[in-house]
mmCIF file of C-alpha atoms in Angstrom:
data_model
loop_
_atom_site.group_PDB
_atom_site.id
_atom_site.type_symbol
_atom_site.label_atom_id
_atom_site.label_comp_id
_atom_site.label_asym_id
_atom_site.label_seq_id
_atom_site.Cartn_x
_atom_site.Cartn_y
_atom_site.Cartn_z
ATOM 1 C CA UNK A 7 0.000 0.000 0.000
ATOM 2 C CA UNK A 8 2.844 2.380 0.673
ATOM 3 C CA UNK A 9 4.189 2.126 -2.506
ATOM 4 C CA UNK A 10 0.930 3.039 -3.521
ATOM 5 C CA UNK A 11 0.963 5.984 -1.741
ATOM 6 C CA UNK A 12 4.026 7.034 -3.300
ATOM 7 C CA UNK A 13 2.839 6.958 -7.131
ATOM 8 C CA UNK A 14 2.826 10.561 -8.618
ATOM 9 C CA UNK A 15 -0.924 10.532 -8.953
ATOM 10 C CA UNK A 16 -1.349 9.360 -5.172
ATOM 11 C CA UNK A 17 1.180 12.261 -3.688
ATOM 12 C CA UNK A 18 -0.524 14.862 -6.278
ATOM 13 C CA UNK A 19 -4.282 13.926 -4.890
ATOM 14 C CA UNK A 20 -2.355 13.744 -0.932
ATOM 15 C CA UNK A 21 -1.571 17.305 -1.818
ATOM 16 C CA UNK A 22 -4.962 18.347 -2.963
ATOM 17 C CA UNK A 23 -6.550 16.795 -0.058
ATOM 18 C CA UNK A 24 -4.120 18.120 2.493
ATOM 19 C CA UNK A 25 -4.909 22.089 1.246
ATOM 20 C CA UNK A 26 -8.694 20.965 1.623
ATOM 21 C CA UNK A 27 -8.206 19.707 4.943
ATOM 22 C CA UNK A 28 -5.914 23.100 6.310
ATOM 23 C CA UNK A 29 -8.875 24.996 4.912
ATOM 24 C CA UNK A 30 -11.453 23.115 6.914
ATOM 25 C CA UNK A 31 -9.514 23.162 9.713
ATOM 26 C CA UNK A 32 -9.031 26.563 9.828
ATOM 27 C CA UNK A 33 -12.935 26.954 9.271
ATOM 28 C CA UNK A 34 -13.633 24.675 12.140
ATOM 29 C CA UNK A 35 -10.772 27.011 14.560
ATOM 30 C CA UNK A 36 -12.302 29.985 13.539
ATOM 31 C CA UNK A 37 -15.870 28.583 14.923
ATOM 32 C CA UNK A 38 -14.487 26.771 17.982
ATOM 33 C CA UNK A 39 -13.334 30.308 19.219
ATOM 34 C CA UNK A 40 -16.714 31.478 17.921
ATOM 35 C CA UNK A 41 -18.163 29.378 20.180
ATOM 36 C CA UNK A 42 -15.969 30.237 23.299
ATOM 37 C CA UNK A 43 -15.740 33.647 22.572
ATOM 38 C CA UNK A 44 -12.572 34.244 23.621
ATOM 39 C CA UNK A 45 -10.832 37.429 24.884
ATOM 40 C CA UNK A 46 -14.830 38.811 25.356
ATOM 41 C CA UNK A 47 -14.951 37.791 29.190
ATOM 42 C CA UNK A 48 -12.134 40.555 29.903
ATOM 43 C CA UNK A 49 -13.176 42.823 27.884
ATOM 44 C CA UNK A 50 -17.518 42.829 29.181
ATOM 45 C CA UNK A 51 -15.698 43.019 32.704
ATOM 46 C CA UNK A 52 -14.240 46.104 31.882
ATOM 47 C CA UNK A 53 -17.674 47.225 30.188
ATOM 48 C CA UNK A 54 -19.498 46.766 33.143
ATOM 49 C CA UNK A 55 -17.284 48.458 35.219
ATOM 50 C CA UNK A 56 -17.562 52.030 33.409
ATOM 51 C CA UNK A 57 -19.835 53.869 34.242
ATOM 52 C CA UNK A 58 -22.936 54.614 32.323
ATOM 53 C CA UNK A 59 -22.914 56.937 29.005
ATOM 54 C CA UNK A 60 -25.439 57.872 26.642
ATOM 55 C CA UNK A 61 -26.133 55.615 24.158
ATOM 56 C CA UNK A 62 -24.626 57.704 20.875
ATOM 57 C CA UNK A 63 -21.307 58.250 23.241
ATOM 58 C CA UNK A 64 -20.662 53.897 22.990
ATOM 59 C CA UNK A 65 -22.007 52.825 19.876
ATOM 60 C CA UNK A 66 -20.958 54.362 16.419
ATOM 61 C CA UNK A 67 -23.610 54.355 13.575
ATOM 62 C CA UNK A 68 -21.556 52.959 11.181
ATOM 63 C CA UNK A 69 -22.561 49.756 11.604
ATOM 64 C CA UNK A 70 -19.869 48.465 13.648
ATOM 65 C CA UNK A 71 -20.121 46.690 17.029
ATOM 66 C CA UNK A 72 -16.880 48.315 19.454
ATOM 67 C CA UNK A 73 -15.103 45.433 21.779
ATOM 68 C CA UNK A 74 -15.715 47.717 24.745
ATOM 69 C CA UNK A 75 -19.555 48.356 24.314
ATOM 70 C CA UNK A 76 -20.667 44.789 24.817
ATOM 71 C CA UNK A 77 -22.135 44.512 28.416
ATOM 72 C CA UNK A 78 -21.557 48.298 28.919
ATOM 73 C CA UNK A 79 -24.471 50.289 30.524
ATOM 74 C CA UNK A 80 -25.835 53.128 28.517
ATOM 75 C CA UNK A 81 -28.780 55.357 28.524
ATOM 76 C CA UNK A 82 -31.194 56.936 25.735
ATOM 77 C CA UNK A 83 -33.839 59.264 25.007
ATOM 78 C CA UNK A 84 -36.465 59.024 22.308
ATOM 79 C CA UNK A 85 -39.818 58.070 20.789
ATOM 80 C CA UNK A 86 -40.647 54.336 20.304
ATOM 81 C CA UNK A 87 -42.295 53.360 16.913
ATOM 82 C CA UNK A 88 -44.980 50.747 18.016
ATOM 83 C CA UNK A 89 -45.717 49.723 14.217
ATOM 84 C CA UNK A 90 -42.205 47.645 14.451
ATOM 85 C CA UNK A 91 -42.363 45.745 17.626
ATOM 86 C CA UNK A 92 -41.831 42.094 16.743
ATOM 87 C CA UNK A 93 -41.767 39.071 19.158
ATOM 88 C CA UNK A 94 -38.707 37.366 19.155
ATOM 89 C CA UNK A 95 -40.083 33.241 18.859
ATOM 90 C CA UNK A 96 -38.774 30.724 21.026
ATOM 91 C CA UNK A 97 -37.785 31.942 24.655
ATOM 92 C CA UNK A 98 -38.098 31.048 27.817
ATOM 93 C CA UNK A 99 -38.434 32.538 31.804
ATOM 94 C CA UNK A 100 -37.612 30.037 33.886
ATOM 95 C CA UNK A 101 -39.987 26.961 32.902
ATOM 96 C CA UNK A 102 -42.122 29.499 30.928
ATOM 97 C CA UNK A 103 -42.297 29.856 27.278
ATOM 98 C CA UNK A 104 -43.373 32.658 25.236
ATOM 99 C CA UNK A 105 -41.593 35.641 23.123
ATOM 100 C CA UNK A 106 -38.823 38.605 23.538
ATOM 101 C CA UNK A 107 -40.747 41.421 22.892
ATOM 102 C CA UNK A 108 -38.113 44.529 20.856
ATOM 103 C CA UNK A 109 -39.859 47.697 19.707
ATOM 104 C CA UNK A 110 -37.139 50.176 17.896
ATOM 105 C CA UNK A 111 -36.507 53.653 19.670
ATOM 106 C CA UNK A 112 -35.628 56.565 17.314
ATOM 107 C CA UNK A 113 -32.584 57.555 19.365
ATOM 108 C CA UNK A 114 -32.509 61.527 19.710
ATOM 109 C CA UNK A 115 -28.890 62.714 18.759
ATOM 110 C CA UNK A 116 -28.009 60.071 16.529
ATOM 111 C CA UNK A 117 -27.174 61.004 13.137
ATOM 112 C CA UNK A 118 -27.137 58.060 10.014
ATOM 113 C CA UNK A 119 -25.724 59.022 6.778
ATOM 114 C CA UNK A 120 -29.207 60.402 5.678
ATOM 115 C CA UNK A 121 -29.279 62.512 8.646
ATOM 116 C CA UNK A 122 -32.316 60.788 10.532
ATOM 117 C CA UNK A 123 -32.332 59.362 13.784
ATOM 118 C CA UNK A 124 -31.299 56.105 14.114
ATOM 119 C CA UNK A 125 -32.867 53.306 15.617
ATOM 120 C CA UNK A 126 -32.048 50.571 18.021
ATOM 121 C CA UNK A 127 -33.766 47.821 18.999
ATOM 122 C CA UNK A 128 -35.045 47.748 22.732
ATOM 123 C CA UNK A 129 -35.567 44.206 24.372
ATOM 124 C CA UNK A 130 -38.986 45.380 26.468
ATOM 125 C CA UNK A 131 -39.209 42.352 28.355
ATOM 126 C CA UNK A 132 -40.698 39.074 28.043
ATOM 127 C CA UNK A 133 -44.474 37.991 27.832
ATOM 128 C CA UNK A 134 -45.803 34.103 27.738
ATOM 129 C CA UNK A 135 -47.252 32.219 25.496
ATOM 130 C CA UNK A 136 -51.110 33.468 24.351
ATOM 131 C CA UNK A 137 -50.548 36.521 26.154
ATOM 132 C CA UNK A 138 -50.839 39.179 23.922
ATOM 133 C CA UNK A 139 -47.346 42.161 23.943
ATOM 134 C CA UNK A 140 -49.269 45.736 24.329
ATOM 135 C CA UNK A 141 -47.409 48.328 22.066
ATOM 136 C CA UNK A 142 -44.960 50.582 23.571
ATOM 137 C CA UNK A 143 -45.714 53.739 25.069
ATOM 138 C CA UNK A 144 -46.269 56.802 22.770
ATOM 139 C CA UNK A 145 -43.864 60.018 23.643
ATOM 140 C CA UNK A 146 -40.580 60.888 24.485
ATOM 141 C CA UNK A 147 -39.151 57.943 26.901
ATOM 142 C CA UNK A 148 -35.684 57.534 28.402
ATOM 143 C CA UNK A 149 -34.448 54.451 28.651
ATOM 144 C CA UNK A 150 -31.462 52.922 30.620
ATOM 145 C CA UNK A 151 -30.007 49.203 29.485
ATOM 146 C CA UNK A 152 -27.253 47.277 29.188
ATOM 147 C CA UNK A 153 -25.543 46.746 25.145
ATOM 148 C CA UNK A 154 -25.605 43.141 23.493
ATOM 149 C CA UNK A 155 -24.641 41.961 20.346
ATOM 150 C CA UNK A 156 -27.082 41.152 17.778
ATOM 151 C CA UNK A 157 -28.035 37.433 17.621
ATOM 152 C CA UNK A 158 -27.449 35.165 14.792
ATOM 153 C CA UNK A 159 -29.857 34.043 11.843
ATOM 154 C CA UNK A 160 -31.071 30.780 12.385
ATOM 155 C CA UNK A 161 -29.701 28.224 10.940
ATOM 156 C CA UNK A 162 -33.105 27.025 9.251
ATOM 157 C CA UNK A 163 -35.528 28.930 7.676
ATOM 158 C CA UNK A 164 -39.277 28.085 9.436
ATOM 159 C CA UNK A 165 -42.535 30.222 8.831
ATOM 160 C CA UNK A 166 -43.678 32.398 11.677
ATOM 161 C CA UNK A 167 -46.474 34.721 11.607
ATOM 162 C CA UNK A 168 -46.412 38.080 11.139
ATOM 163 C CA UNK A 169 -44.506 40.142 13.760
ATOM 164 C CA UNK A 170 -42.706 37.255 14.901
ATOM 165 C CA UNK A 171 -39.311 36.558 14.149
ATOM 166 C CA UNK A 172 -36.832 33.495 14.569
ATOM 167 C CA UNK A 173 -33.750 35.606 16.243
ATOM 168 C CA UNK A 174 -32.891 38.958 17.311
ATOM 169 C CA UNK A 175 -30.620 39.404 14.524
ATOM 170 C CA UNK A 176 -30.245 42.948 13.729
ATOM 171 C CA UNK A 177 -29.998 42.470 9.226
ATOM 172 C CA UNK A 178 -33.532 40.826 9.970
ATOM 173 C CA UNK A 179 -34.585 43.952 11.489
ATOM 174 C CA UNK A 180 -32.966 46.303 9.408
ATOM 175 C CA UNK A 181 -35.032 44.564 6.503
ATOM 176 C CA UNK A 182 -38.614 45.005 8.233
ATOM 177 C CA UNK A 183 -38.032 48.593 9.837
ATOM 178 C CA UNK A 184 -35.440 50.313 7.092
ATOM 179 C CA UNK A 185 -33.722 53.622 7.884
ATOM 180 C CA UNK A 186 -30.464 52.866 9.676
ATOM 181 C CA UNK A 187 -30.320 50.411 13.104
ATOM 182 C CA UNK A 188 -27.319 50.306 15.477
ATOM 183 C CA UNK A 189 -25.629 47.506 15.196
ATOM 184 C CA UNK A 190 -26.772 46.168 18.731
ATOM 185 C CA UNK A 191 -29.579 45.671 21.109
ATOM 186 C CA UNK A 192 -30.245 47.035 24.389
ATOM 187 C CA UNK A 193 -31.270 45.259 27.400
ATOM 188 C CA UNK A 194 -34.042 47.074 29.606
ATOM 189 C CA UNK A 195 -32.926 48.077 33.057
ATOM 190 C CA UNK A 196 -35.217 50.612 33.487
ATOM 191 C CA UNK A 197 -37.529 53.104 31.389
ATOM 192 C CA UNK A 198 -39.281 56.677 32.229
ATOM 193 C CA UNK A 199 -42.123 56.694 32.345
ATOM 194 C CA UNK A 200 -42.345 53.471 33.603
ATOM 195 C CA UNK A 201 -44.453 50.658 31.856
ATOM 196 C CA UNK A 202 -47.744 49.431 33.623
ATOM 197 C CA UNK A 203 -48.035 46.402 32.384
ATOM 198 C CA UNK A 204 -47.986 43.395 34.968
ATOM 199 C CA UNK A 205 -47.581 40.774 31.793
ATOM 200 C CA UNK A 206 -44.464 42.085 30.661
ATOM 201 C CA UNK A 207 -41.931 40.649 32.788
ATOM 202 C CA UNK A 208 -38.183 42.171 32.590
ATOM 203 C CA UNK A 209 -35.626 40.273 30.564
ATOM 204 C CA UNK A 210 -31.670 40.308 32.848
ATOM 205 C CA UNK A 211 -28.739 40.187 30.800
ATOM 206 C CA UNK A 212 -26.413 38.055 30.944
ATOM 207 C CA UNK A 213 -23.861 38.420 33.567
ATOM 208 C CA UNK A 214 -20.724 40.582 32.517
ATOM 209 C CA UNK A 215 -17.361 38.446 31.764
ATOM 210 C CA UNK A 216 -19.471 35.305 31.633
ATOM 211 C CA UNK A 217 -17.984 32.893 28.783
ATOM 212 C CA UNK A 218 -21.256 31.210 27.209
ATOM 213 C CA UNK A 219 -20.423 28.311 25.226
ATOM 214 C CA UNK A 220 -22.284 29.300 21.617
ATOM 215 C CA UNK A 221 -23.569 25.009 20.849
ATOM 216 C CA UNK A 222 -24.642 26.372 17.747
ATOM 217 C CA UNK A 223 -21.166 27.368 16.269
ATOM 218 C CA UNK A 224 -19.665 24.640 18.277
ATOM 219 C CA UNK A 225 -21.536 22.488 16.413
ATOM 220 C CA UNK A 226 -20.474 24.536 12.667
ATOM 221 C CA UNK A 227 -16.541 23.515 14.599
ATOM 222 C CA UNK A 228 -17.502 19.542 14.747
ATOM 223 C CA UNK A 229 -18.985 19.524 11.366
ATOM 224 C CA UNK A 230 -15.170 21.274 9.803
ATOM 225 C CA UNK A 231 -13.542 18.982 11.676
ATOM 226 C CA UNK A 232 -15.354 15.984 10.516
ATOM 227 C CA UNK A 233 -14.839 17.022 6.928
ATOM 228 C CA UNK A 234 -11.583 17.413 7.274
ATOM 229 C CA UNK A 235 -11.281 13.662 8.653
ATOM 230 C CA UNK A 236 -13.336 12.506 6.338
ATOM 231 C CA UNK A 237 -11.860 13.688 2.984
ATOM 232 C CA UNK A 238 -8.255 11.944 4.753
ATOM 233 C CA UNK A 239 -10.028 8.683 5.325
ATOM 234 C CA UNK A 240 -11.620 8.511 1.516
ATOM 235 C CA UNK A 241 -7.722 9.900 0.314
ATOM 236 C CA UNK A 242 -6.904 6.496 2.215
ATOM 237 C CA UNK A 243 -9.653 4.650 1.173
ATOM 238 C CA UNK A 244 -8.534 4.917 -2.655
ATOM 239 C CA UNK A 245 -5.169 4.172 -2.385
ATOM 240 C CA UNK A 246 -5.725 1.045 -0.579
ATOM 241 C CA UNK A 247 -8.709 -0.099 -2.982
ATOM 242 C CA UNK A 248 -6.249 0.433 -5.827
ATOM 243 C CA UNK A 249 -3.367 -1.226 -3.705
ATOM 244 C CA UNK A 250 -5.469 -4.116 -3.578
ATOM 245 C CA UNK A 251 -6.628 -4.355 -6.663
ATOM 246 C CA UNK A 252 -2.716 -3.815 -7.944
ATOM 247 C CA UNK A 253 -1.919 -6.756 -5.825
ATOM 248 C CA UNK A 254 -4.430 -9.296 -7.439
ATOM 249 C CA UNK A 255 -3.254 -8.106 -10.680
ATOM 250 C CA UNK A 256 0.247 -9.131 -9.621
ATOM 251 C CA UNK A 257 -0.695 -12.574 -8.382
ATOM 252 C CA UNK A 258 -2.481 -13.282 -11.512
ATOM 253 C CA UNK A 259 0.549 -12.612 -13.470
ATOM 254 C CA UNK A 260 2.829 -14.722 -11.397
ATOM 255 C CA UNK A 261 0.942 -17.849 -12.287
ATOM 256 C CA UNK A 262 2.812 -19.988 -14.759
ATOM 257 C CA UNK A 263 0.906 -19.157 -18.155
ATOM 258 C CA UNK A 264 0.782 -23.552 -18.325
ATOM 259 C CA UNK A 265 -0.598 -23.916 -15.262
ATOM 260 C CA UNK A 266 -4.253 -24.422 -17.033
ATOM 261 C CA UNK A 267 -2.936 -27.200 -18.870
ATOM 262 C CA UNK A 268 -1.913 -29.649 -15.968
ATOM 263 C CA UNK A 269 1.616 -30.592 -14.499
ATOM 264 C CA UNK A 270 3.824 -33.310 -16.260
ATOM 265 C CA UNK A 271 5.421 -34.421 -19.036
ATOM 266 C CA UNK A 272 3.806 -33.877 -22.172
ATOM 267 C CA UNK A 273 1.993 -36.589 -23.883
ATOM 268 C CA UNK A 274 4.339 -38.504 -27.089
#
């Protein structure tokens, strides 16, 4: 088998197949530290610890998501537009299940690149199952929270009704509310006027410089991984079905070409 190996054609595939499996490799790295998010623990303990700043002080408009403004505590003054609440599917409050409800706030002071306000979306709280959200409050509101990162899509599209959505991804949002979103979501500490509604019940954040283990790009890492093991093992696979089949051919050739016609002398 090793001098199958060895053939030009064999070392030229080996080649091929190694690049592939660097590449996947590399791909399945790149979502292992996805999944532990490294280096973020440090860096949302240092968040936390700063004091609070307006909102349009932390976050840029650009789109961009700063290392420093995840977990950090900011507050924000504007008018919520109740037409875009959606309910974020698939949550749960302790043993309850039911929605995120996010309404976007048109963020006085921010400037886009048209000019306008921007918005970000505002994670209101949580409501079960059949309960109906009530829209936000009309008027100017302040709002105090704690910055997040936008959530993934999923990784499979399903149909929801309207106003629901899969994720709190903010693309998905942009789509459905247009204008220009911050690249972020806030968590609700605390809003003025307050909300008097006893079936919205506050959503926490996480707790700052907690590493989460993200299953679903841990899972994108095993997949890499296994592709990378795999396309080795069918590299393998070929050389040793042609090693074998190189090997019968051998055998077949070192049988005496009168061996068909009996041993002995031949008959006078």
């Amino acid at each position: 088998m090793l001098r199958t190996a060895l053939t030009p054609k064999w070392l030229a595939l080996l080649v091929l197949v190694l690049a592939v499996v660097v590449g996947f490799a590399a791909l399945g790295l790149w979502q292992w530290d996805t999944a532990h998010e490294r280096g973020v623990a440090e860096a949302t303990k240092e968040a936390a610890a700063k004091p609070e700043a307006p909102l349009v002080q932390v976050m840029p408009t650009d789109g961009t998501f700063p290392v420093g403004a995840l977990d950090r505590k900011v507050s924000m003054t504007g008018t919520y537009e109740a037409s875009g609440q959606v309910l974020v599917a698939g949550r749960r409050r302790g043993e309850t299940e039911g929605f995120w409800v996010v309404a976007p706030l048109l963020v006085e002071g921010s400037r886009g690149r048209s000019g306008d306000p921007v918005r970000i979306p505002v994670l209101r709280g949580f409501v079960a199952a059949g309960v109906e959200a009530q829209p936000p409050p009309t008027g100017r509101v302040e709002v105090k929270g704690v910055l997040a990162q936008g959530e993934p899509p999923p990784n499979q599209f399903r149909p929801l009704p309207e106003g629901q959505v899969a994720t709190l991804n903010v693309p998905t949002l942009l789509n459905r509310w247009g204008g220009e979103v911050y690249n972020a979501f806030v968590f609700t500490l605390s809003q003025s006027p307050a909300v008097d509604d006893d079936m919205l019940t506050p959503v926490p954040p996480p707790a700052p410089g907690s590493t989460q283990l993200n299953w679903r790009n841990l899972g994108y890492a095993l997949q890499w991984f296994f592709f990378a093991a795999f396309a080795l093992y069918m590299w393998w696979r070929m050389v040793r079905e042609e090693s074998r089949v190189r090997a019968v051919l051998a055998e077949a050739q070192a049988v005496p070409a009168d061996s068909s016609t009996g041993k002995g002398e031949p008959a006078r």
